[in-house]
Short mmCIF file of C-alpha atoms (C1' of nucleotides) in Angstrom, two decimals:
data_model
loop_
_atom_site.label_atom_id
_atom_site.label_comp_id
_atom_site.label_asym_id
_atom_site.label_seq_id
_atom_site.Cartn_x
_atom_site.Cartn_y
_atom_site.Cartn_z
CA MET A 1 161.21 88.33 94.31
CA PRO A 2 158.83 90.94 93.02
CA GLU A 3 156.12 89.60 90.72
CA LEU A 4 152.97 91.31 89.47
CA PRO A 5 151.38 91.98 92.92
CA GLU A 6 154.57 93.39 94.41
CA VAL A 7 155.26 95.60 91.37
CA GLU A 8 151.62 96.75 91.35
CA THR A 9 151.91 97.66 95.06
CA VAL A 10 154.99 99.77 94.37
CA VAL A 11 153.42 101.42 91.30
CA ARG A 12 150.29 102.49 93.18
CA GLN A 13 152.36 103.95 96.00
CA LEU A 14 154.69 105.77 93.63
CA ASN A 15 151.80 107.17 91.68
CA SER A 16 150.10 108.60 94.75
CA ALA A 17 153.33 109.88 96.33
CA ILE A 18 155.33 111.42 93.50
CA ALA A 19 153.09 112.03 90.48
CA ASN A 20 153.33 115.66 89.32
CA LEU A 21 156.57 116.29 91.22
CA LYS A 22 159.58 117.76 89.46
CA ILE A 23 163.01 116.11 89.51
CA ASN A 24 165.39 118.79 90.80
CA ASP A 25 168.58 116.79 91.16
CA VAL A 26 169.93 113.31 90.45
CA GLN A 27 172.76 111.46 92.21
CA VAL A 28 174.18 108.24 90.79
CA TYR A 29 176.26 106.08 93.14
CA PHE A 30 176.63 103.04 90.93
CA GLY A 31 176.62 102.41 87.18
CA ILE A 32 173.14 101.65 85.99
CA ARG A 33 172.55 98.48 84.03
CA ASN A 34 171.36 99.17 80.47
CA GLN A 35 172.14 102.86 80.89
CA PRO A 36 175.88 103.31 80.49
CA GLU A 37 175.65 106.99 79.57
CA GLN A 38 175.58 108.24 83.14
CA LYS A 39 175.90 111.90 82.17
CA SER A 40 172.94 111.81 79.83
CA PHE A 41 170.97 109.80 82.39
CA ILE A 42 171.36 112.64 84.87
CA SER A 43 170.97 115.52 82.44
CA THR A 44 167.87 113.98 80.87
CA LEU A 45 166.12 113.53 84.21
CA VAL A 46 166.91 116.88 85.83
CA GLY A 47 164.08 119.35 85.29
CA LYS A 48 161.56 116.75 84.12
CA THR A 49 158.25 116.23 85.91
CA ILE A 50 157.02 112.73 86.78
CA LEU A 51 153.55 112.79 85.23
CA LYS A 52 152.41 109.35 86.32
CA VAL A 53 153.64 105.86 87.13
CA GLU A 54 152.28 102.77 85.42
CA ARG A 55 152.95 99.03 85.15
CA ARG A 56 153.19 96.59 82.25
CA ALA A 57 154.12 93.00 83.20
CA LYS A 58 156.77 93.47 85.92
CA VAL A 59 158.07 96.71 84.41
CA ILE A 60 157.53 100.03 86.21
CA ILE A 61 156.93 102.93 83.81
CA PHE A 62 157.58 106.55 84.82
CA ARG A 63 155.89 108.85 82.31
CA LEU A 64 157.88 112.07 82.25
CA SER A 65 157.36 115.51 80.76
CA ASP A 66 158.87 116.34 77.35
CA ASP A 67 157.76 112.98 75.89
CA MET A 68 160.30 110.97 77.85
CA THR A 69 159.87 107.73 79.80
CA MET A 70 161.96 105.95 82.41
CA VAL A 71 161.38 102.21 82.79
CA ALA A 72 162.53 100.22 85.80
CA HIS A 73 162.73 96.50 86.51
CA LEU A 74 163.14 95.35 90.11
CA LYS A 75 164.35 91.86 89.07
CA MET A 76 165.28 90.10 92.32
CA SER A 77 166.06 92.77 94.87
CA GLY A 78 165.35 96.20 93.36
CA LYS A 79 163.37 98.60 95.55
CA PHE A 80 162.07 102.14 95.37
CA PHE A 81 161.93 104.06 98.64
CA ILE A 82 160.36 107.46 99.21
CA HIS A 83 162.19 109.44 101.86
CA LEU A 84 162.25 112.93 103.29
CA ALA A 85 165.15 115.17 102.31
CA GLU A 86 167.37 114.43 105.30
CA VAL A 87 167.59 110.64 104.76
CA LYS A 88 171.03 109.51 103.53
CA PRO A 89 171.66 106.72 101.01
CA ASP A 90 173.17 103.44 102.25
CA LYS A 91 175.65 101.14 100.48
CA HIS A 92 172.98 99.60 98.25
CA THR A 93 171.38 102.87 97.14
CA HIS A 94 172.43 103.34 93.53
CA VAL A 95 170.39 106.36 92.44
CA VAL A 96 168.70 109.22 94.30
CA LEU A 97 166.20 111.59 92.68
CA ARG A 98 165.60 114.78 94.65
CA LEU A 99 162.02 115.89 94.05
CA ASP A 100 159.75 118.79 94.91
CA ASN A 101 158.26 118.94 98.42
CA ASP A 102 161.54 117.80 100.03
CA LYS A 103 160.96 114.25 98.82
CA GLN A 104 163.61 111.84 97.62
CA LEU A 105 163.16 108.73 95.51
CA PHE A 106 165.82 106.08 96.22
CA TRP A 107 166.66 103.27 93.81
CA HIS A 108 168.05 100.49 96.00
CA ASP A 109 169.22 97.10 94.72
CA VAL A 110 171.35 94.67 96.73
CA ARG A 111 171.88 92.12 93.97
CA LYS A 112 172.18 94.66 91.15
CA PHE A 113 170.06 92.66 88.69
CA GLY A 114 167.56 95.46 88.28
CA TYR A 115 167.78 98.38 85.88
CA LEU A 116 166.60 101.88 85.13
CA LYS A 117 166.43 102.99 81.51
CA ILE A 118 165.45 106.29 79.92
CA MET A 119 163.96 106.49 76.46
CA THR A 120 161.85 108.77 74.32
CA ASN A 121 158.19 107.81 74.11
CA LEU A 122 158.76 106.57 70.56
CA GLU A 123 161.64 104.39 71.67
CA VAL A 124 159.71 102.98 74.61
CA ASP A 125 156.87 101.83 72.35
CA ASP A 126 159.36 99.85 70.27
CA TRP A 127 161.05 98.55 73.39
CA PHE A 128 157.76 97.10 74.66
CA LEU A 129 156.88 95.65 71.25
CA ASN A 130 160.22 93.90 71.27
CA LYS A 131 159.51 92.45 74.73
CA ASN A 132 156.42 90.76 73.30
CA PHE A 133 154.64 90.67 76.66
CA GLY A 134 151.58 88.46 76.87
CA PRO A 135 148.18 89.51 78.25
CA GLU A 136 147.79 91.23 81.62
CA PRO A 137 146.11 88.63 83.84
CA LEU A 138 144.13 91.17 85.90
CA LEU A 139 142.35 92.69 82.90
CA ASP A 140 138.84 91.50 81.98
CA THR A 141 140.15 90.68 78.52
CA PHE A 142 142.22 87.84 80.03
CA THR A 143 139.62 85.10 79.52
CA PRO A 144 140.08 81.33 79.75
CA ALA A 145 140.03 81.24 75.94
CA VAL A 146 142.83 83.80 75.73
CA PHE A 147 144.80 81.84 78.32
CA LYS A 148 144.37 78.60 76.38
CA ARG A 149 145.45 80.25 73.13
CA GLN A 150 148.57 81.63 74.85
CA LEU A 151 149.44 78.29 76.44
CA LEU A 152 149.17 76.52 73.11
CA THR A 153 151.98 78.65 71.69
CA ARG A 154 154.22 76.37 73.80
CA LYS A 155 152.44 73.07 73.40
CA ASN A 156 155.41 70.78 74.17
CA ALA A 157 156.71 72.74 77.15
CA LYS A 158 156.09 72.02 80.82
CA ILE A 159 153.36 74.06 82.48
CA LYS A 160 155.63 75.26 85.30
CA ASN A 161 158.10 76.79 82.84
CA THR A 162 155.40 78.13 80.55
CA LEU A 163 153.70 80.20 83.27
CA LEU A 164 157.02 81.94 83.87
CA ASP A 165 157.28 82.95 80.19
CA GLN A 166 156.29 86.63 80.13
CA SER A 167 155.17 86.36 76.50
CA VAL A 168 152.55 83.78 77.52
CA VAL A 169 151.11 85.62 80.53
CA ALA A 170 152.64 88.83 81.87
CA GLY A 171 153.55 89.14 85.52
CA VAL A 172 153.57 85.62 86.96
CA GLY A 173 156.80 84.61 88.73
CA ASN A 174 157.95 81.58 90.65
CA ILE A 175 155.84 82.03 93.79
CA TYR A 176 152.41 82.52 92.17
CA ASP A 177 153.26 79.92 89.52
CA ILE A 178 153.84 77.26 92.19
CA GLU A 179 150.84 78.33 94.26
CA ALA A 180 148.42 78.41 91.31
CA LEU A 181 149.49 74.93 90.13
CA TRP A 182 148.86 73.54 93.61
CA LEU A 183 145.46 75.25 93.84
CA ALA A 184 144.49 73.81 90.45
CA LYS A 185 145.89 70.36 91.39
CA ILE A 186 148.16 70.29 88.33
CA HIS A 187 151.63 68.71 88.45
CA PRO A 188 154.38 71.19 87.47
CA LEU A 189 155.87 68.76 84.92
CA ARG A 190 152.66 68.38 82.93
CA VAL A 191 153.12 69.18 79.24
CA ILE A 192 150.75 71.82 77.82
CA ASN A 193 149.41 69.41 75.17
CA THR A 194 148.08 67.07 77.86
CA LEU A 195 146.04 69.67 79.77
CA THR A 196 142.27 69.38 79.48
CA ASP A 197 140.02 72.40 78.91
CA SER A 198 138.69 72.11 82.44
CA GLU A 199 142.21 72.05 83.88
CA ILE A 200 143.11 75.16 81.88
CA GLU A 201 139.95 76.90 83.10
CA LEU A 202 140.68 75.97 86.70
CA LEU A 203 144.28 77.17 86.41
CA HIS A 204 143.12 80.42 84.83
CA GLN A 205 140.67 80.98 87.67
CA HIS A 206 143.32 80.38 90.35
CA ILE A 207 145.96 82.57 88.68
CA VAL A 208 143.55 85.50 88.49
CA ALA A 209 142.27 84.95 92.04
CA ILE A 210 145.68 84.63 93.70
CA LEU A 211 147.08 87.70 91.95
CA HIS A 212 144.05 89.77 93.04
CA LYS A 213 144.35 88.54 96.62
CA SER A 214 148.04 89.27 96.77
CA VAL A 215 147.59 92.80 95.39
CA ALA A 216 145.02 93.34 98.16
CA ALA A 217 147.62 92.14 100.69
CA ASN A 218 150.32 94.48 99.28
CA GLY A 219 152.23 91.49 97.93
CA THR A 220 154.40 88.73 99.37
CA SER A 221 157.40 89.45 101.61
CA SER A 222 158.53 85.86 102.15
CA ASP A 223 162.00 86.94 101.08
CA ASP A 224 162.84 90.61 101.27
CA PHE A 225 160.20 92.55 99.36
CA LEU A 226 159.49 96.00 100.87
CA ASP A 227 157.16 98.70 99.62
CA THR A 228 158.12 102.36 99.12
CA SER A 229 157.78 102.97 102.88
CA LYS A 230 159.90 99.87 103.72
CA LYS A 231 156.79 98.02 104.86
CA ARG A 232 156.31 94.30 104.20
CA GLY A 233 153.37 92.81 102.32
CA THR A 234 151.30 90.15 104.09
CA PHE A 235 150.49 87.57 101.43
CA GLN A 236 153.31 85.27 102.64
CA ASP A 237 150.88 84.30 105.44
CA GLU A 238 148.53 82.86 102.82
CA LEU A 239 151.05 80.82 100.81
CA LYS A 240 150.31 77.09 100.80
CA VAL A 241 153.30 75.62 98.94
CA TYR A 242 156.15 78.05 98.25
CA GLY A 243 158.99 77.47 100.74
CA LYS A 244 157.10 74.61 102.41
CA GLU A 245 159.08 71.62 101.13
CA ASN A 246 159.18 68.62 103.51
CA THR A 247 155.97 69.70 105.23
CA PRO A 248 152.56 68.05 104.77
CA CYS A 249 150.19 69.14 102.00
CA PRO A 250 147.24 70.93 103.70
CA ARG A 251 144.87 69.09 101.37
CA CYS A 252 146.04 65.46 101.56
CA ALA A 253 148.87 65.43 104.16
CA THR A 254 151.42 63.97 101.72
CA ILE A 255 154.86 65.52 102.28
CA PHE A 256 155.65 68.22 99.69
CA THR A 257 158.46 67.43 97.23
CA LYS A 258 160.99 69.94 95.95
CA ILE A 259 162.70 69.70 92.58
CA LYS A 260 164.73 72.11 90.48
CA LEU A 261 163.27 73.14 87.14
CA ASN A 262 165.28 75.47 84.91
CA GLY A 263 167.26 76.45 87.96
CA ARG A 264 164.18 77.36 89.98
CA GLY A 265 163.00 75.72 93.16
CA THR A 266 159.69 73.98 92.49
CA VAL A 267 157.62 72.66 95.40
CA PHE A 268 154.54 70.54 94.80
CA CYS A 269 152.41 67.76 96.25
CA PRO A 270 153.36 64.47 94.55
CA SER A 271 150.00 63.01 95.46
CA CYS A 272 147.19 65.45 94.72
CA GLN A 273 148.85 67.42 91.90
CA ILE A 274 148.39 65.14 88.92
"C1'" DC B 1 161.64 77.50 65.17
"C1'" DG B 2 160.73 75.66 70.11
"C1'" DT B 3 162.74 74.46 74.29
"C1'" DA B 4 166.19 74.25 77.96
"C1'" DC B 5 169.63 76.22 80.67
"C1'" DC B 6 173.65 79.35 82.11
"C1'" DG B 7 175.07 83.41 84.49
"C1'" DC B 8 174.57 87.84 86.35
"C1'" DC B 9 174.94 89.42 91.93
"C1'" DT B 10 174.89 89.55 97.03
"C1'" DG B 11 173.53 88.32 101.74
"C1'" DG B 12 172.12 84.77 104.64
"C1'" DG B 13 172.27 80.25 106.44
"C1'" DG B 14 174.17 75.56 107.23
"C1'" DG B 15 178.14 72.60 108.00
"C1'" DC B 16 182.39 72.05 110.14
"C1'" DT C 1 184.19 82.63 115.79
"C1'" DG C 2 185.13 82.15 111.03
"C1'" DC C 3 185.38 80.14 106.60
"C1'" DC C 4 183.38 77.87 102.71
"C1'" DC C 5 179.74 76.59 99.92
"C1'" DC C 6 175.19 76.73 98.42
"C1'" DC C 7 170.83 78.95 97.80
"C1'" DA C 8 167.34 82.53 96.28
"C1'" DG C 9 165.58 83.76 90.97
"C1'" DG C 10 163.94 87.30 86.43
"C1'" DC C 11 165.20 87.01 82.24
"C1'" DG C 12 168.72 88.02 78.29
"C1'" DG C 13 171.62 85.38 75.76
"C1'" DT C 14 172.87 81.22 73.77
"C1'" DA C 15 173.10 76.27 72.65
"C1'" DC C 16 170.90 72.47 70.68
#
DNA sequence: CGTACCGCCTGGGGGC
DNA sequence: TGCCCCCAGGCGGTAC
């Protein structure tokens, strides 16, 4: 489940591998979510140059020539692969871009939740405004005070749910949410209103630290995340809580509990997360 | 308005 | 071996 570190890993690789390459041909093997006009999808892309690749929240942004932009969301299982010209698509490859230098960019998505969408640069600005994404947690401007202000926009909600709200903080998903709460010793059901300033500061510190560490490890491949070369990240080796229900807490040896919160598996220590 | 929760989609794993 | 059911979850849409 790609979150900020996994998306950042993909964006860096895309940017170094395909920036400044021209799109010479486009094949679509499956209808693209949010982009029903398949003909215009293809005709808009062909002939454009990929100027650079960026990230905002968990969205991948391909800046194209002629003031156009393609955005992509990996959702659960979306992947970009960079292949040489002779590699053939498999049953889950939905789009292939043939690029300069005999490179191909594959859009691959088993569960089909992800999307690609093409807009003009004017449209994409509006699209992002409408998303109302919160602050980027890896920027210096994401201070404890900013974090507190963002949290207080949802003062009666549970902290576990609130960290997943992309308008509060951009880029946190279920894995880093669970891990950061354990590191900060905060129970996932705590209501925002009840958090002390020192708890908020501690949580802020752990969110920033874990995201940085995971980016350095090329993300978490506890499920099926792969980078653009089909390589796994390594941060799953450093997870303390996610996927470890019914095993002892490394801090206090109490057996981890698992509950479901808004349909998401939530593992925590019932003893030292208060 | 704030908050909670369904459903999209598929492969993998457990139970029998 | 095979069948069935459940699980994973980001987030848009919707209900309350």
